[in-house]
Coordinates of C-alpha atoms and ligand atoms in Angstrom, one line a residue:
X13 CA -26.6 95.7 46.1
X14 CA -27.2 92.5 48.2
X15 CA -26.2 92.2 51.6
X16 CA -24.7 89.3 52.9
X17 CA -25.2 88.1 56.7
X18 CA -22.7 86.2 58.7
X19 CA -23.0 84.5 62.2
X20 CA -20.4 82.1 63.6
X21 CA -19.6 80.1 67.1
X22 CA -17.1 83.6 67.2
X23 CA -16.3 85.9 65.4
X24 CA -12.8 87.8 65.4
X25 CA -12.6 91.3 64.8
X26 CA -8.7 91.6 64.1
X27 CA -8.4 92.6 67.8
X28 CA -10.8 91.3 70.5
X29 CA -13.8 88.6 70.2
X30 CA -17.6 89.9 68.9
X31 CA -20.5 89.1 71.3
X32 CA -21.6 85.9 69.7
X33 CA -25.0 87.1 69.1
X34 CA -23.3 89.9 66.9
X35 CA -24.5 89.6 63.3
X36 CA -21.6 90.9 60.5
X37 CA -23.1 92.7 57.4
X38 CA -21.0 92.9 54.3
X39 CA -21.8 93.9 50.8
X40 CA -21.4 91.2 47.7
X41 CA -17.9 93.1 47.4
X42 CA -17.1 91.6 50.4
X43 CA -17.3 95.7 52.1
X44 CA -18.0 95.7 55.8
X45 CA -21.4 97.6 56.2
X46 CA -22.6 96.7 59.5
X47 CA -22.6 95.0 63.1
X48 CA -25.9 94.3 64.0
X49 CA -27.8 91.8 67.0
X50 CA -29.5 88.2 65.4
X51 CA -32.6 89.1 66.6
X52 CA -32.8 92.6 64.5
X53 CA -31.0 90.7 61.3
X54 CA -34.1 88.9 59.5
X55 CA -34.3 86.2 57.0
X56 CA -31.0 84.9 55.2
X57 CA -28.2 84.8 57.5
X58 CA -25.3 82.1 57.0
X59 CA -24.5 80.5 59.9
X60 CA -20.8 78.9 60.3
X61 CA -19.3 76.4 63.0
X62 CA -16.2 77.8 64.1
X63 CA -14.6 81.7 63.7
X64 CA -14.9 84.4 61.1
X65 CA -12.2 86.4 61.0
X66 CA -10.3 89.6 58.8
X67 CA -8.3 88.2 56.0
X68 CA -4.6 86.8 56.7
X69 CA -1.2 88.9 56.7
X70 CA 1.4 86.5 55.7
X71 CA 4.3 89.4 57.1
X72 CA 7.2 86.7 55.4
X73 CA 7.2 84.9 52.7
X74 CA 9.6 83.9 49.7
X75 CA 7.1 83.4 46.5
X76 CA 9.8 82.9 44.0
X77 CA 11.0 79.8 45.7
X78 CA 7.9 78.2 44.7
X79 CA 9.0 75.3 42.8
X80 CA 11.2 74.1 45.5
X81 CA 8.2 72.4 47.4
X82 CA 9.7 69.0 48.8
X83 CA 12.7 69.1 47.3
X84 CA 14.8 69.9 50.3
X85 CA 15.1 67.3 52.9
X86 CA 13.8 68.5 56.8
X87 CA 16.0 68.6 59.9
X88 CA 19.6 69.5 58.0
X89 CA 20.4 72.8 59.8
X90 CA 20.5 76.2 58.0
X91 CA 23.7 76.2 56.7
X92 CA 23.4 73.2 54.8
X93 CA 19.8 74.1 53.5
X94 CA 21.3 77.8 52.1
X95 CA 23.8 75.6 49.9
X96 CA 21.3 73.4 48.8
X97 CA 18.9 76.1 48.2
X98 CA 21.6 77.6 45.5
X99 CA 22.2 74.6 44.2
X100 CA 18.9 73.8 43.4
X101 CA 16.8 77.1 42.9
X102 CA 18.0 77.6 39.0
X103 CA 14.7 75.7 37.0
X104 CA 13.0 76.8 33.7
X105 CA 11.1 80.5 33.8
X106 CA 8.0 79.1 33.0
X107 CA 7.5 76.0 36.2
X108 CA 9.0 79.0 38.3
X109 CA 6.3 81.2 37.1
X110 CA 3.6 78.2 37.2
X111 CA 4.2 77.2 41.0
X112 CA 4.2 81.1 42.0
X113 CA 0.6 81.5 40.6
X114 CA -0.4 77.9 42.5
X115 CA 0.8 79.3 45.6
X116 CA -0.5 82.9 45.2
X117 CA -4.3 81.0 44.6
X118 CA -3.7 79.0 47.1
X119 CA -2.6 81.7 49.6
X120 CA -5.6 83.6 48.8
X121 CA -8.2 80.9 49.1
X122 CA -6.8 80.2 52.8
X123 CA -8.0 83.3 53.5
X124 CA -4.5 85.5 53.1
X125 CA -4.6 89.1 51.5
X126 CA -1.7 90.9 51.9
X127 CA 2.1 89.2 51.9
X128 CA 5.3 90.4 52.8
X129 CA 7.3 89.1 49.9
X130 CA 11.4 89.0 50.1
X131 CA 12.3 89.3 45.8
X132 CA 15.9 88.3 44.4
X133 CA 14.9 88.7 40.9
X134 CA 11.7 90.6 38.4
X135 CA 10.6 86.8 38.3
X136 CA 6.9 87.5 40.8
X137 CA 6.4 91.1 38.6
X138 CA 4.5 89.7 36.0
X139 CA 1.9 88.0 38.7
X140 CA 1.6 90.6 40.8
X141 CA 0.3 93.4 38.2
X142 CA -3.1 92.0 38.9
X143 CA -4.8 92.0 42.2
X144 CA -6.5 90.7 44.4
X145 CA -3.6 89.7 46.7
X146 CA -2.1 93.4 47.8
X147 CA 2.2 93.2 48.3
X148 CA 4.6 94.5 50.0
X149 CA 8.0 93.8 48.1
X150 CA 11.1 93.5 49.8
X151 CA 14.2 93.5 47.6
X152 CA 17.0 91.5 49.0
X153 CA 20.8 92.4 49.3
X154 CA 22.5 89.7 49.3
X155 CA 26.0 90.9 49.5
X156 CA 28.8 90.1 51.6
X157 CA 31.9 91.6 50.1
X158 CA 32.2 95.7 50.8
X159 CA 34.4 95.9 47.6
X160 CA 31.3 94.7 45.6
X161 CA 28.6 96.8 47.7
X162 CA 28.2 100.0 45.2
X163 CA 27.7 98.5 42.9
X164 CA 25.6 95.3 44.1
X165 CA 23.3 98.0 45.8
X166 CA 23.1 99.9 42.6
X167 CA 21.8 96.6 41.0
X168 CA 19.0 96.1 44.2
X169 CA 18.0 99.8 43.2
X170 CA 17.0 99.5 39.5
X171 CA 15.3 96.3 40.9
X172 CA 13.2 97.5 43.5
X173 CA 12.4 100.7 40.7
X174 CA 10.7 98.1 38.9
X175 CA 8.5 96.6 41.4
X176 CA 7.5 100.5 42.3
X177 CA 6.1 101.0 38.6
X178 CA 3.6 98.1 39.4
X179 CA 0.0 99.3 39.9
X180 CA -0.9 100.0 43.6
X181 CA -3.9 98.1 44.6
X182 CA -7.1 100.0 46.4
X183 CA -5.7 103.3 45.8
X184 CA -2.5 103.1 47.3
X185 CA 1.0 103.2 45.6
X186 CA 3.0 99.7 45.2
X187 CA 5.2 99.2 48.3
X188 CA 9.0 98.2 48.0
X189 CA 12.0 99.0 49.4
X190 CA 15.6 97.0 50.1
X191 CA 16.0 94.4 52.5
X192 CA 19.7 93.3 53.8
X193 CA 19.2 89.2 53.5
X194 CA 20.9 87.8 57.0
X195 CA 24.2 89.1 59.6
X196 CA 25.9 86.5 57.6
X197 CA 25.0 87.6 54.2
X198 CA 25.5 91.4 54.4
X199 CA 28.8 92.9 54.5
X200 CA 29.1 95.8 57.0
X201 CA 29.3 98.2 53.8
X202 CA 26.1 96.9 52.3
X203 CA 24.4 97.4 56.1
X204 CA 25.5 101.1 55.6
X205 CA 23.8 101.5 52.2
X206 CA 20.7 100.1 53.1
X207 CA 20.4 102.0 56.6
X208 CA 20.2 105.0 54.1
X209 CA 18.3 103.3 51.6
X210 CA 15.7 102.5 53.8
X211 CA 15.6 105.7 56.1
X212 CA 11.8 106.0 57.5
X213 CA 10.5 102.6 55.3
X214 CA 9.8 99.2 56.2
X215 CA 12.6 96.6 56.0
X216 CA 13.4 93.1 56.7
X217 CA 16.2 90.8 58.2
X218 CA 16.2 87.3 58.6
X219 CA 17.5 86.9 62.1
X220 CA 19.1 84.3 64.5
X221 CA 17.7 81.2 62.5
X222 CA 20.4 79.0 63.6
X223 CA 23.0 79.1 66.2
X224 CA 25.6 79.2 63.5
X225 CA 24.7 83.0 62.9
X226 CA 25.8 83.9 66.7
X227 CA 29.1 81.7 66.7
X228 CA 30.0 83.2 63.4
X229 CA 30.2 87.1 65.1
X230 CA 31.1 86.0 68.0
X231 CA 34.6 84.0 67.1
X232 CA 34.6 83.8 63.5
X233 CA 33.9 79.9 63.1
X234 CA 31.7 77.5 62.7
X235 CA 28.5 75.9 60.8
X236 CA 28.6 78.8 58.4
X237 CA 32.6 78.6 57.1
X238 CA 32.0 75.7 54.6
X239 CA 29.3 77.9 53.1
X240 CA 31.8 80.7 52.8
X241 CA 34.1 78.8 51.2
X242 CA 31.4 77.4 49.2
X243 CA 31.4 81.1 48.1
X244 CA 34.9 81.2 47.8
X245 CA 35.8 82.6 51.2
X246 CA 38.6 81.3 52.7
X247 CA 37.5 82.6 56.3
X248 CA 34.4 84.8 56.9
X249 CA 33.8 88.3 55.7
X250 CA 32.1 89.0 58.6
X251 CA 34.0 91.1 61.7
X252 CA 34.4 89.0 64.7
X253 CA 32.6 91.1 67.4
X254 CA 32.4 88.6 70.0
X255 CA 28.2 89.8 70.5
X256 CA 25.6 87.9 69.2
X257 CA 24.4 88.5 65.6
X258 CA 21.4 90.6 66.6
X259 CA 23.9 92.7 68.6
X260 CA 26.5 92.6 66.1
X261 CA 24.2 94.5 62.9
X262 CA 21.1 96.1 64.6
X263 CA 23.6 99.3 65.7
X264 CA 23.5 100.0 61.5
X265 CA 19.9 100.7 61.8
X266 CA 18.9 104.0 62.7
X267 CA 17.1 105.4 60.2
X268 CA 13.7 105.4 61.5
X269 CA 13.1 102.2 59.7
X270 CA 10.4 100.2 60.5
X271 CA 12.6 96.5 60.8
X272 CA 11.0 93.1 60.2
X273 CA 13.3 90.6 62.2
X274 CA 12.6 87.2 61.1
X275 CA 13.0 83.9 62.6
X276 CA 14.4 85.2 65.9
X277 CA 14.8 81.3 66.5
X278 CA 17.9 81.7 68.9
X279 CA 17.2 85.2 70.3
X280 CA 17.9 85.5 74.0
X281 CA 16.8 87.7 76.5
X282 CA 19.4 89.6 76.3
X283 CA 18.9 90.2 72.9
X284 CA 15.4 91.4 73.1
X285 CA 17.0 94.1 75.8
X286 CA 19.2 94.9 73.8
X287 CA 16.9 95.6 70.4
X288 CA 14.3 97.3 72.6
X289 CA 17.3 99.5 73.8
X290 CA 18.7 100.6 70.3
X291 CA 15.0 101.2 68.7
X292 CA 14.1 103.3 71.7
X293 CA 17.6 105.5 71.6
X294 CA 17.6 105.9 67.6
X295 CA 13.8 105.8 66.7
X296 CA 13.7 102.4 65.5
X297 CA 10.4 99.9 65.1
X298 CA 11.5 96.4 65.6
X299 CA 8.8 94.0 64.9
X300 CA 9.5 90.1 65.5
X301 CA 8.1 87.5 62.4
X302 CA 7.7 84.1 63.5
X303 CA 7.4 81.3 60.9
X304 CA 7.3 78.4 63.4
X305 CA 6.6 75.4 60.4
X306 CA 9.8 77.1 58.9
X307 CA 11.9 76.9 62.0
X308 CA 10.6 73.2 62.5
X309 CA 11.1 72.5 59.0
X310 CA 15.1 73.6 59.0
X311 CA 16.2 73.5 62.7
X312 CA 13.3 71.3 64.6
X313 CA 13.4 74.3 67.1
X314 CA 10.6 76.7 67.7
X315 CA 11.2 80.7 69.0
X316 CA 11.2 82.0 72.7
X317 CA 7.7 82.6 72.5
X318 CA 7.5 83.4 76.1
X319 CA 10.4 85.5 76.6
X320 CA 8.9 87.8 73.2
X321 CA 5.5 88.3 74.9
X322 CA 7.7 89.1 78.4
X323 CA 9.3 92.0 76.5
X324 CA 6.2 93.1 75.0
X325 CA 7.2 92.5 71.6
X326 CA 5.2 93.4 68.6
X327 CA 4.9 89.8 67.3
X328 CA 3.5 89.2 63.3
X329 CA 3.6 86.2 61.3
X330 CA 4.9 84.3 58.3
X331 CA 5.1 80.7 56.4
X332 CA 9.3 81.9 55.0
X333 CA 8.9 79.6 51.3
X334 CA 8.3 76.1 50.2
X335 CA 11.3 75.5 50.5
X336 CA 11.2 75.0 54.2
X337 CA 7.4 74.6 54.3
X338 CA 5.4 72.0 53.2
X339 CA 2.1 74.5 52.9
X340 CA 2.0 79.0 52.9
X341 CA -0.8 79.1 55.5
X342 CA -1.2 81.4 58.5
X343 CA -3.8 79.3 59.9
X344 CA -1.0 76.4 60.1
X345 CA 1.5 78.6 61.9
X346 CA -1.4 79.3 64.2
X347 CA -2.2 76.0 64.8
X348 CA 1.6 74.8 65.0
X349 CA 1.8 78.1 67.4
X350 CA -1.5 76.8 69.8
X351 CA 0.4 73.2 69.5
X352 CA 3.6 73.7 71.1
X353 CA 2.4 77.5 73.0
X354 CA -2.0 76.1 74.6
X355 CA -1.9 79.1 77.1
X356 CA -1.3 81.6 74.2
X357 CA -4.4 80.9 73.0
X358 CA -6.6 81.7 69.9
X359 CA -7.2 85.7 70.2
X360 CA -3.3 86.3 70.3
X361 CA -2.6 84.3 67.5
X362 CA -5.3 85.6 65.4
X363 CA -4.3 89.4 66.3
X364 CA -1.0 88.4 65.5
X365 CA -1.7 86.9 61.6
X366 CA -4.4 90.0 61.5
X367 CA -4.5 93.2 62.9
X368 CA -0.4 93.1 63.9
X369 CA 0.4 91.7 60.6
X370 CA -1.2 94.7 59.0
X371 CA 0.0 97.4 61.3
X372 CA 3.7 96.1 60.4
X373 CA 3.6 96.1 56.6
X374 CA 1.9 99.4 56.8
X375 CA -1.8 98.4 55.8
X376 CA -3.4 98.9 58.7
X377 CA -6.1 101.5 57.2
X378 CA -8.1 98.9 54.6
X379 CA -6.9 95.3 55.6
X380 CA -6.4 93.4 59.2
X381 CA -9.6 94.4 61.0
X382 CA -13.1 93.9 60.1
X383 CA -13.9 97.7 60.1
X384 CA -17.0 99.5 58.4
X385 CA -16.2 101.0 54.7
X386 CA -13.3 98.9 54.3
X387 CA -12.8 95.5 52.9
X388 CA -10.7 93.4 54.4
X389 CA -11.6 89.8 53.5
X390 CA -13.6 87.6 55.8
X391 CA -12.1 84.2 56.4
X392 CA -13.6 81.4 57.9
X393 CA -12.0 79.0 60.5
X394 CA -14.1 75.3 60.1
X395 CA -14.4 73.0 63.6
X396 CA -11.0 71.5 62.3
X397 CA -9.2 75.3 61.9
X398 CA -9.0 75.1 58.6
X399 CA -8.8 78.4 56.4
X400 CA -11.4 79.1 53.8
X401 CA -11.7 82.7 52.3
X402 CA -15.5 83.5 52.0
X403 CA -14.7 86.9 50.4
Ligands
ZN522 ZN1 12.8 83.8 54.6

């Protein structure tokens, strides 16, 4: 068995910064075996400019939409981008199934390991049989008629069945579970069936991506009623609560779910009180996904970064799909992140698309941290802060 040496500029553990002088030891499986000083490390040890760090957790991500790379123009707002999404998705099985496997390679040679994947249909089961990327498969409901909800969540169910007869991956059992899509997507019937559905699991709502989302709860109008009627709709399906979205749909959780909220784009303060509130009283764990090249990308708007960390939100990241990126890396949502947010800095934005990734998709135990006996990946950050998986 060889051993492989590593020394970098810095190295990241998946929660705090190494002592430069710190040599990592790793087996040619990529295993963590050891932490030990330069001087004691001998002959053969690699040397790289920049930051080794734990493989990626990409906590949000849409593989299926693939094969939508630059078709959708930027900057049109989210209601406009859902109807063209729908218009537009429907292509051939087999240049669906083609970009899904250039994105999953991709993924993983920018250092990824683990993804958070929202599924509509069986299309990503055939890839993901093999390793070495591990899943975590969220089903989405999209329903917003409770007359159709039974039976629409029975279709979900033998769905999500399927993705749990896929192999687990380093002895664990494959992950999925139902995921409501959006407030404005999810008719108060279908946010019932999933609470139970999902009782003590992880789940996932896209949340607040456009100021539409609030309007529509809180009078009934709005960006979002063309899209409605595009559904045949005459007015929207939702009930008018006169709260923000956030307020309006996080009361149906309380199932000890662990909930992904992604996006958050327009969530206020008092929103964040609010959540914190709820998940405290009914044993909730809400964790915030930002997918800042998404938000960009759609809205040109970035998240309340500051206001999250002033809550002390647990904040993981995402890329969302090609669709509204033009690349699936974490190391570009860290960058785009450091951009527009310089006093965040690199430790919290690598903890966040490590170690906090991990801990929210439940895979804390073998990936996020580099950690003896396990084998997380070890990614390397170049002088430009570019990703490149070295295991
Ligand atoms: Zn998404």
């Amino acid at each position: 068995m060889a051993w492989l040496k590593y020394k970098a500029d810095s190295i990241f553990n998946g929660q705090k910064w190494l002592d430069p002088e710190m040599v990592l030891v790793t087996d040619d499986t990529g295993k963590i075996l050891d932490f030990i000083p330069a001087a004691a490390a001998g002959e053969e040890v690699r040397r790289y400019q920049g930051i080794l760090c734990p493989g990626f957790i990409n906590a949000h991500c849409h593989l299926e939409l693939s094969h939508l790379k630059g078709r959708l123009p930027e900057g049109q707002g989210l209601p406009a981008f859902l109807q063209q999404v729908m218009q537009t998705r429907e292509t051939a099985p087999a240049e669906v199934v083609e970009a899904m496997r250039e994105s999953l390679d991709r993924m993983y040679a920018e250092g990824i390991s683990a993804v958070g994947d929202i599924c509509n249909t069986a299309a990503s089961l055939s890839l993901k049989r093999e390793g070495p990327m591990r899943w975590v498969n969220f089903i989405e409901v999209l329903n917003a008629s409770d007359a159709k909800a039974p039976e629409r969540l029975q279709h979900f169910r033998t769905l999500r069945d399927r993705y749990l007869e896929l192999p687990g991956c380093d002895g664990q059992p494959p992950t999925a579970s139902l995921a409501a899509h959006a407030p404005y997507s999810t008719s108060p019937l279908s946010f019932h069936l999933i609470n139970q559905e999902t009782a003590g699991r992880i789940t996932s709502l896209h949340n607040q991506e456009s100021a539409a989302e609030d309007e529509l709860y809180r009078s009934g109008k709005g960006a979002f009623l063309p899209f409605f009627q595009h559904l045949g709709y005459a007015n929207s399906p939702m009930p008018v609560t006169g709260s923000s979205s956030l307020q309006s749909v996080l009361p149906y959780f309380d199932q000890g779910q662990r909930l992904l909220l992604v996006h958050n784009t327009y969530t206020s303060p008092e929103d964040l009180v609010f959540a914190a509130a709820h998940a405290a009283r009914s044993g909730l764990d809400v964790v915030y996904c930002l997918c800042p090249n998404a938000n960009l990308y759609i809205e040109g708007r970035l998240p309340p970064v500051a206001d999250l960390l002033a809550c002390g939100a647990h904040i993981v990241l995402g890329t969302d799909s090609l669709a509204s990126n033009h690349e699936l890396s974490i190391a570009a949502e860290m960058r785009t992140l450091l951009q527009h947010f310089p006093r965040l800095g690199w430790e919290t934005v690598l903890r966040w698309g490590t170690s906090e990734g991990a801990a929210a998709l439940g895979l804390h135990d073998s990936l996020g941290s580099l950690r003896k006996g396990t084998r997380p990946g070890l990614v390397w950050l170049d002088e430009k802060l570019q990703a490149k998986r070295l295991h």
